[in-house]
PDB file of C-alpha atoms in Angstrom:
ATOM      1  CA  GLU V   1      57.014  37.022 183.993  1.00 87.00           C
ATOM      2  CA  ILE V   2      58.400  33.489 184.015  1.00 93.00           C
ATOM      3  CA  VAL V   3      60.558  32.546 181.033  1.00 96.00           C
ATOM      4  CA  LEU V   4      60.853  28.909 179.965  1.00 97.00           C
ATOM      5  CA  THR V   5      64.025  27.851 178.144  1.00 98.00           C
ATOM      6  CA  GLN V   6      64.034  24.533 176.344  1.00 98.00           C
ATOM      7  CA  SER V   7      67.125  22.612 175.350  1.00 97.00           C
ATOM      8  CA  PRO V   8      68.425  21.441 173.074  1.00 97.00           C
ATOM      9  CA  GLY V   9      66.879  23.356 170.215  1.00 97.00           C
ATOM     10  CA  THR V  10      67.126  20.300 168.007  1.00 98.00           C
ATOM     11  CA  LEU V  11      67.647  16.681 168.963  1.00 98.00           C
ATOM     12  CA  SER V  12      68.791  14.299 166.227  1.00 98.00           C
ATOM     13  CA  LEU V  13      68.065  10.694 167.105  1.00 98.00           C
ATOM     14  CA  SER V  14      67.188   7.375 165.512  1.00 97.00           C
ATOM     15  CA  PRO V  15      64.000   5.376 166.037  1.00 97.00           C
ATOM     16  CA  GLY V  16      64.331   3.210 169.113  1.00 97.00           C
ATOM     17  CA  GLU V  17      66.620   5.652 170.907  1.00 98.00           C
ATOM     18  CA  ARG V  18      65.792   7.520 174.117  1.00 98.00           C
ATOM     19  CA  ALA V  19      64.993  11.236 173.945  1.00 98.00           C
ATOM     20  CA  THR V  20      65.551  13.573 176.872  1.00 98.00           C
ATOM     21  CA  LEU V  21      64.174  17.103 176.544  1.00 98.00           C
ATOM     22  CA  SER V  22      64.798  19.850 179.081  1.00 98.00           C
ATOM     23  CA  CYS V  23      62.648  22.794 180.156  1.00 97.00           C
ATOM     24  CA  ARG V  24      64.177  25.298 182.560  1.00 97.00           C
ATOM     25  CA  ALA V  25      62.169  28.075 184.225  1.00 96.00           C
ATOM     26  CA  SER V  26      63.537  31.491 185.187  1.00 97.00           C
ATOM     27  CA  GLN V  27      61.924  31.081 188.607  1.00 96.00           C
ATOM     28  CA  SER V  28      60.360  28.241 190.503  1.00 95.00           C
ATOM     29  CA  VAL V  29      57.231  26.718 188.953  1.00 92.00           C
ATOM     30  CA  SER V  30      54.796  24.451 190.699  1.00 89.00           C
ATOM     31  CA  SER V  31      55.073  21.039 189.075  1.00 84.00           C
ATOM     32  CA  SER V  32      51.291  20.859 189.237  1.00 88.00           C
ATOM     33  CA  TYR V  33      51.152  23.498 186.523  1.00 93.00           C
ATOM     34  CA  LEU V  34      53.799  22.306 184.084  1.00 94.00           C
ATOM     35  CA  ALA V  35      52.609  20.772 180.824  1.00 96.00           C
ATOM     36  CA  TRP V  36      54.179  19.344 177.679  1.00 97.00           C
ATOM     37  CA  TYR V  37      52.746  19.416 174.155  1.00 98.00           C
ATOM     38  CA  GLN V  38      53.673  17.733 170.873  1.00 98.00           C
ATOM     39  CA  GLN V  39      53.169  19.480 167.547  1.00 98.00           C
ATOM     40  CA  LYS V  40      53.498  18.033 164.079  1.00 98.00           C
ATOM     41  CA  PRO V  41      53.602  20.134 160.892  1.00 96.00           C
ATOM     42  CA  GLY V  42      50.244  21.578 159.929  1.00 96.00           C
ATOM     43  CA  GLN V  43      48.582  20.381 163.135  1.00 97.00           C
ATOM     44  CA  PRO V  44      47.626  22.052 166.394  1.00 98.00           C
ATOM     45  CA  PRO V  45      49.590  21.140 169.500  1.00 98.00           C
ATOM     46  CA  ARG V  46      48.517  18.019 171.355  1.00 98.00           C
ATOM     47  CA  LEU V  47      48.642  17.739 175.117  1.00 97.00           C
ATOM     48  CA  LEU V  48      51.073  15.033 176.240  1.00 97.00           C
ATOM     49  CA  ILE V  49      51.826  15.572 179.908  1.00 96.00           C
ATOM     50  CA  TYR V  50      50.163  17.725 182.569  1.00 95.00           C
ATOM     51  CA  GLY V  51      50.718  18.252 186.242  1.00 89.00           C
ATOM     52  CA  GLU V  52      54.373  17.587 185.481  1.00 70.00           C
ATOM     53  CA  SER V  53      54.016  13.805 185.133  1.00 89.00           C
ATOM     54  CA  SER V  54      50.442  12.781 184.268  1.00 94.00           C
ATOM     55  CA  ARG V  55      49.855  11.519 180.748  1.00 96.00           C
ATOM     56  CA  ALA V  56      46.906  12.898 178.788  1.00 96.00           C
ATOM     57  CA  THR V  57      44.268  10.557 177.394  1.00 95.00           C
ATOM     58  CA  GLY V  58      45.644   8.231 174.752  1.00 96.00           C
ATOM     59  CA  ILE V  59      49.289   9.125 175.279  1.00 97.00           C
ATOM     60  CA  PRO V  60      51.495   6.010 175.321  1.00 97.00           C
ATOM     61  CA  ASP V  61      53.567   5.219 178.372  1.00 96.00           C
ATOM     62  CA  ARG V  62      56.847   5.732 176.551  1.00 98.00           C
ATOM     63  CA  PHE V  63      56.256   9.426 177.290  1.00 98.00           C
ATOM     64  CA  SER V  64      57.059  10.538 180.812  1.00 97.00           C
ATOM     65  CA  GLY V  65      57.583  13.824 182.605  1.00 96.00           C
ATOM     66  CA  SER V  66      59.595  14.644 185.684  1.00 95.00           C
ATOM     67  CA  GLY V  67      61.186  17.504 187.547  1.00 94.00           C
ATOM     68  CA  SER V  68      60.512  20.203 190.097  1.00 93.00           C
ATOM     69  CA  GLY V  69      61.336  23.788 190.908  1.00 94.00           C
ATOM     70  CA  THR V  70      62.988  25.210 187.832  1.00 95.00           C
ATOM     71  CA  ASP V  71      64.088  22.059 185.989  1.00 96.00           C
ATOM     72  CA  PHE V  72      61.737  19.754 184.143  1.00 96.00           C
ATOM     73  CA  THR V  73      62.295  16.895 181.730  1.00 97.00           C
ATOM     74  CA  LEU V  74      60.248  15.119 179.084  1.00 97.00           C
ATOM     75  CA  THR V  75      61.532  11.656 178.310  1.00 98.00           C
ATOM     76  CA  ILE V  76      60.552   9.473 175.381  1.00 98.00           C
ATOM     77  CA  SER V  77      61.871   6.038 176.291  1.00 97.00           C
ATOM     78  CA  ARG V  78      62.017   4.566 172.787  1.00 98.00           C
ATOM     79  CA  LEU V  79      61.333   6.797 169.826  1.00 98.00           C
ATOM     80  CA  GLU V  80      58.687   5.624 167.394  1.00 98.00           C
ATOM     81  CA  PRO V  81      58.497   7.079 163.856  1.00 97.00           C
ATOM     82  CA  GLU V  82      55.436   9.133 164.825  1.00 97.00           C
ATOM     83  CA  ASP V  83      57.300  10.811 167.708  1.00 98.00           C
ATOM     84  CA  PHE V  84      59.471  12.984 165.471  1.00 98.00           C
ATOM     85  CA  ALA V  85      57.932  16.401 166.048  1.00 98.00           C
ATOM     86  CA  VAL V  86      58.361  19.635 167.998  1.00 98.00           C
ATOM     87  CA  TYR V  87      57.781  19.601 171.740  1.00 98.00           C
ATOM     88  CA  TYR V  88      56.820  22.552 173.922  1.00 98.00           C
ATOM     89  CA  CYS V  89      56.635  23.011 177.658  1.00 97.00           C
ATOM     90  CA  GLN V  90      54.191  25.460 179.246  1.00 97.00           C
ATOM     91  CA  GLN V  91      53.722  26.804 182.745  1.00 94.00           C
ATOM     92  CA  TYR V  92      50.421  27.679 184.386  1.00 91.00           C
ATOM     93  CA  GLY V  93      48.565  27.714 181.074  1.00 88.00           C
ATOM     94  CA  ARG V  94      50.536  30.747 179.974  1.00 94.00           C
ATOM     95  CA  THR V  95      54.199  30.990 178.973  1.00 94.00           C
ATOM     96  CA  PHE V  96      55.502  28.471 176.458  1.00 97.00           C
ATOM     97  CA  GLY V  97      59.078  27.421 175.945  1.00 98.00           C
ATOM     98  CA  GLN V  98      60.537  28.008 172.490  1.00 98.00           C
ATOM     99  CA  GLY V  99      60.335  24.335 171.579  1.00 98.00           C
ATOM    100  CA  THR V 100      62.629  21.371 170.930  1.00 98.00           C
ATOM    101  CA  LYS V 101      62.552  19.702 167.548  1.00 98.00           C
ATOM    102  CA  VAL V 102      63.150  15.956 167.595  1.00 98.00           C
ATOM    103  CA  GLU V 103      64.360  14.966 164.149  1.00 98.00           C
ATOM    104  CA  VAL V 104      65.450  11.756 162.497  1.00 97.00           C
ATOM    105  CA  LYS V 105      69.201  11.276 162.557  1.00 95.00           C
TER     106      LYS V 105
ATOM    107  CA  GLN G   1      32.383  15.324 171.340  1.00 88.00           C
ATOM    108  CA  LEU G   2      33.465  18.886 171.955  1.00 93.00           C
ATOM    109  CA  GLN G   3      35.057  20.620 168.978  1.00 96.00           C
ATOM    110  CA  LEU G   4      36.554  24.079 168.521  1.00 97.00           C
ATOM    111  CA  GLN G   5      36.563  25.957 165.215  1.00 97.00           C
ATOM    112  CA  GLU G   6      38.272  29.278 164.620  1.00 98.00           C
ATOM    113  CA  SER G   7      36.911  31.631 161.987  1.00 97.00           C
ATOM    114  CA  GLY G   8      37.540  35.131 160.713  1.00 95.00           C
ATOM    115  CA  PRO G   9      39.261  37.119 157.970  1.00 96.00           C
ATOM    116  CA  GLY G  10      42.448  35.628 156.647  1.00 95.00           C
ATOM    117  CA  LEU G  11      43.827  39.016 155.665  1.00 98.00           C
ATOM    118  CA  VAL G  12      43.919  42.177 157.760  1.00 98.00           C
ATOM    119  CA  LYS G  13      45.488  45.507 156.853  1.00 98.00           C
ATOM    120  CA  PRO G  14      48.158  47.091 159.036  1.00 98.00           C
ATOM    121  CA  SER G  15      46.801  49.365 161.781  1.00 97.00           C
ATOM    122  CA  GLU G  16      43.373  47.712 161.579  1.00 98.00           C
ATOM    123  CA  THR G  17      41.679  45.325 164.022  1.00 98.00           C
ATOM    124  CA  LEU G  18      41.979  41.553 163.884  1.00 98.00           C
ATOM    125  CA  SER G  19      38.738  39.865 164.936  1.00 98.00           C
ATOM    126  CA  LEU G  20      38.384  36.102 165.304  1.00 98.00           C
ATOM    127  CA  THR G  21      35.674  33.826 166.646  1.00 98.00           C
ATOM    128  CA  CYS G  22      36.020  30.395 168.153  1.00 98.00           C
ATOM    129  CA  THR G  23      32.816  28.364 167.944  1.00 97.00           C
ATOM    130  CA  VAL G  24      32.528  25.572 170.467  1.00 95.00           C
ATOM    131  CA  SER G  25      30.284  22.741 169.298  1.00 94.00           C
ATOM    132  CA  GLY G  26      29.073  19.766 171.291  1.00 91.00           C
ATOM    133  CA  GLY G  27      29.148  21.490 174.647  1.00 88.00           C
ATOM    134  CA  SER G  28      28.899  24.586 176.768  1.00 87.00           C
ATOM    135  CA  ILE G  29      31.458  27.282 177.456  1.00 88.00           C
ATOM    136  CA  SER G  30      29.952  27.893 180.885  1.00 89.00           C
ATOM    137  CA  SER G  31      31.509  25.043 182.832  1.00 86.00           C
ATOM    138  CA  THR G  32      33.433  26.083 185.913  1.00 88.00           C
ATOM    139  CA  SER G  33      35.905  23.258 185.247  1.00 91.00           C
ATOM    140  CA  TYR G  34      37.243  24.863 182.108  1.00 94.00           C
ATOM    141  CA  TYR G  35      38.472  28.121 180.691  1.00 95.00           C
ATOM    142  CA  TRP G  36      39.168  29.275 177.135  1.00 96.00           C
ATOM    143  CA  GLY G  37      42.353  30.573 175.613  1.00 97.00           C
ATOM    144  CA  TRP G  38      43.846  31.999 172.462  1.00 98.00           C
ATOM    145  CA  ILE G  39      47.340  31.052 171.366  1.00 98.00           C
ATOM    146  CA  ARG G  40      49.161  32.113 168.208  1.00 98.00           C
ATOM    147  CA  GLN G  41      52.087  30.821 166.179  1.00 98.00           C
ATOM    148  CA  PRO G  42      53.921  32.957 163.609  1.00 98.00           C
ATOM    149  CA  PRO G  43      54.969  30.991 160.525  1.00 97.00           C
ATOM    150  CA  GLY G  44      57.916  28.749 161.358  1.00 96.00           C
ATOM    151  CA  LYS G  45      58.066  29.911 164.979  1.00 97.00           C
ATOM    152  CA  GLY G  46      56.914  28.813 168.401  1.00 97.00           C
ATOM    153  CA  LEU G  47      53.709  29.165 170.389  1.00 98.00           C
ATOM    154  CA  GLU G  48      52.699  32.397 172.116  1.00 98.00           C
ATOM    155  CA  TRP G  49      49.909  32.537 174.678  1.00 97.00           C
ATOM    156  CA  ILE G  50      47.645  35.528 173.982  1.00 98.00           C
ATOM    157  CA  GLY G  51      45.156  35.342 176.811  1.00 97.00           C
ATOM    158  CA  SER G  52      42.480  33.366 178.628  1.00 96.00           C
ATOM    159  CA  LEU G  53      38.836  33.816 179.611  1.00 95.00           C
ATOM    160  CA  TYR G  54      37.410  32.191 182.714  1.00 92.00           C
ATOM    161  CA  TYR G  55      33.790  31.315 183.557  1.00 86.00           C
ATOM    162  CA  SER G  56      33.716  34.120 186.109  1.00 85.00           C
ATOM    163  CA  GLY G  57      34.344  36.564 183.306  1.00 86.00           C
ATOM    164  CA  ASN G  58      37.890  37.189 184.437  1.00 92.00           C
ATOM    165  CA  THR G  59      40.418  37.566 181.685  1.00 95.00           C
ATOM    166  CA  PHE G  60      44.202  37.304 181.769  1.00 95.00           C
ATOM    167  CA  TYR G  61      46.402  38.543 178.964  1.00 97.00           C
ATOM    168  CA  ASN G  62      49.998  38.193 177.891  1.00 96.00           C
ATOM    169  CA  PRO G  63      51.678  41.361 179.216  1.00 95.00           C
ATOM    170  CA  SER G  64      53.263  41.963 175.834  1.00 96.00           C
ATOM    171  CA  LEU G  65      49.832  42.142 174.171  1.00 97.00           C
ATOM    172  CA  MET G  66      47.661  43.412 177.004  1.00 96.00           C
ATOM    173  CA  SER G  67      47.256  46.922 175.664  1.00 97.00           C
ATOM    174  CA  ARG G  68      45.871  45.661 172.340  1.00 98.00           C
ATOM    175  CA  VAL G  69      43.857  42.530 173.059  1.00 98.00           C
ATOM    176  CA  THR G  70      40.346  41.738 174.255  1.00 98.00           C
ATOM    177  CA  ILE G  71      38.891  38.258 174.757  1.00 97.00           C
ATOM    178  CA  SER G  72      35.186  37.801 175.400  1.00 96.00           C
ATOM    179  CA  GLY G  73      32.590  35.061 175.399  1.00 94.00           C
ATOM    180  CA  ASP G  74      28.989  34.589 174.271  1.00 92.00           C
ATOM    181  CA  THR G  75      27.488  31.705 176.216  1.00 88.00           C
ATOM    182  CA  ALA G  76      24.295  31.637 174.143  1.00 89.00           C
ATOM    183  CA  LYS G  77      26.244  31.225 170.923  1.00 86.00           C
ATOM    184  CA  THR G  78      29.022  29.142 172.618  1.00 92.00           C
ATOM    185  CA  GLN G  79      31.594  31.418 171.061  1.00 96.00           C
ATOM    186  CA  ILE G  80      34.841  32.922 172.281  1.00 97.00           C
ATOM    187  CA  SER G  81      36.030  36.062 170.520  1.00 98.00           C
ATOM    188  CA  LEU G  82      39.438  37.633 170.085  1.00 98.00           C
ATOM    189  CA  GLU G  83      40.099  41.248 169.120  1.00 98.00           C
ATOM    190  CA  LEU G  84      43.572  42.584 168.510  1.00 98.00           C
ATOM    191  CA  ILE G  85      43.846  46.234 167.590  1.00 98.00           C
ATOM    192  CA  SER G  86      46.494  48.157 165.694  1.00 98.00           C
ATOM    193  CA  VAL G  87      47.966  45.096 164.020  1.00 98.00           C
ATOM    194  CA  THR G  88      51.306  44.993 162.245  1.00 98.00           C
ATOM    195  CA  ALA G  89      53.082  42.374 160.157  1.00 98.00           C
ATOM    196  CA  ALA G  90      54.413  40.906 163.405  1.00 98.00           C
ATOM    197  CA  ASP G  91      50.868  39.775 164.206  1.00 98.00           C
ATOM    198  CA  THR G  92      50.812  37.455 161.195  1.00 98.00           C
ATOM    199  CA  ALA G  93      50.297  33.992 162.638  1.00 98.00           C
ATOM    200  CA  VAL G  94      48.128  30.931 162.929  1.00 98.00           C
ATOM    201  CA  TYR G  95      45.676  31.694 165.710  1.00 98.00           C
ATOM    202  CA  TYR G  96      44.405  28.810 167.832  1.00 98.00           C
ATOM    203  CA  CYS G  97      41.637  28.696 170.380  1.00 98.00           C
ATOM    204  CA  ALA G  98      41.864  26.058 173.066  1.00 98.00           C
ATOM    205  CA  ARG G  99      40.053  24.742 176.117  1.00 97.00           C
ATOM    206  CA  GLY G 100      41.899  24.957 179.378  1.00 95.00           C
ATOM    207  CA  PHE G 101      41.403  22.675 182.352  1.00 93.00           C
ATOM    208  CA  ARG G 102      41.189  24.804 185.454  1.00 88.00           C
ATOM    209  CA  SER G 103      42.621  22.493 188.069  1.00 86.00           C
ATOM    210  CA  GLY G 104      45.835  22.065 186.125  1.00 82.00           C
ATOM    211  CA  GLU G 105      45.948  25.165 183.961  1.00 90.00           C
ATOM    212  CA  TYR G 106      46.735  23.357 180.735  1.00 95.00           C
ATOM    213  CA  PHE G 107      45.090  23.265 177.314  1.00 97.00           C
ATOM    214  CA  ASP G 108      43.588  19.845 176.658  1.00 95.00           C
ATOM    215  CA  LEU G 109      41.607  20.547 173.489  1.00 96.00           C
ATOM    216  CA  TRP G 110      42.616  22.716 170.537  1.00 98.00           C
ATOM    217  CA  GLY G 111      41.013  24.029 167.383  1.00 98.00           C
ATOM    218  CA  ARG G 112      42.753  23.470 164.080  1.00 98.00           C
ATOM    219  CA  GLY G 113      43.806  27.102 163.896  1.00 98.00           C
ATOM    220  CA  THR G 114      43.332  29.832 161.334  1.00 98.00           C
ATOM    221  CA  LEU G 115      46.038  31.747 159.511  1.00 98.00           C
ATOM    222  CA  VAL G 116      45.791  35.520 159.667  1.00 98.00           C
ATOM    223  CA  THR G 117      48.096  37.560 157.473  1.00 98.00           C
ATOM    224  CA  VAL G 118      48.627  41.253 158.124  1.00 98.00           C
ATOM    225  CA  SER G 119      49.412  42.986 154.869  1.00 97.00           C
ATOM    226  CA  SER G 120      48.277  45.923 152.812  1.00 96.00           C
TER     227      SER G 120
END
């Protein structure tokens, strides 16, 4: 079973700053099957990125995904107030990472 | 527009069976392009994939829950069902159903979730 480890656990940043979130897999994962989700309190997760770097419908281009093999990254180029949330990676529609919380510094 | 709605008892006693239904409105559950999954989230914790049901009838379950879980579908009622037997307090969570896109194996549409508490 593939384990996904996200880091850091919490990222404290200010609006306008760049956020870099990491997702590391315990064994190689096809980038075609790596997805990122955003979750805000009291809401279901929302798909952000799929196929490692494709943005879901309606997702602004400040969100981007990259990586291959065992190391993947979600980048938010300039944080907007609505981007402060918890982010999860997922592989092959199954295992989730434990999440990274992006909070206001 | 396709919508997913989870329903079922909000309170289940320990050792009993948790049964939830996901009703899909505005579309079919029979498309070969999609599959259907259940995901749960204990209060204050992260997401845990429970299992997925494909059009072919194939099901895949989280190994940690495989011995206790069954996912099935009713195409006429456009419903996906979840059964989890022998529940304990550790099964207390918000349970989500979601639509998966087959070619990428990701969940692109989610229900709002339903909280199930396991307590006597």
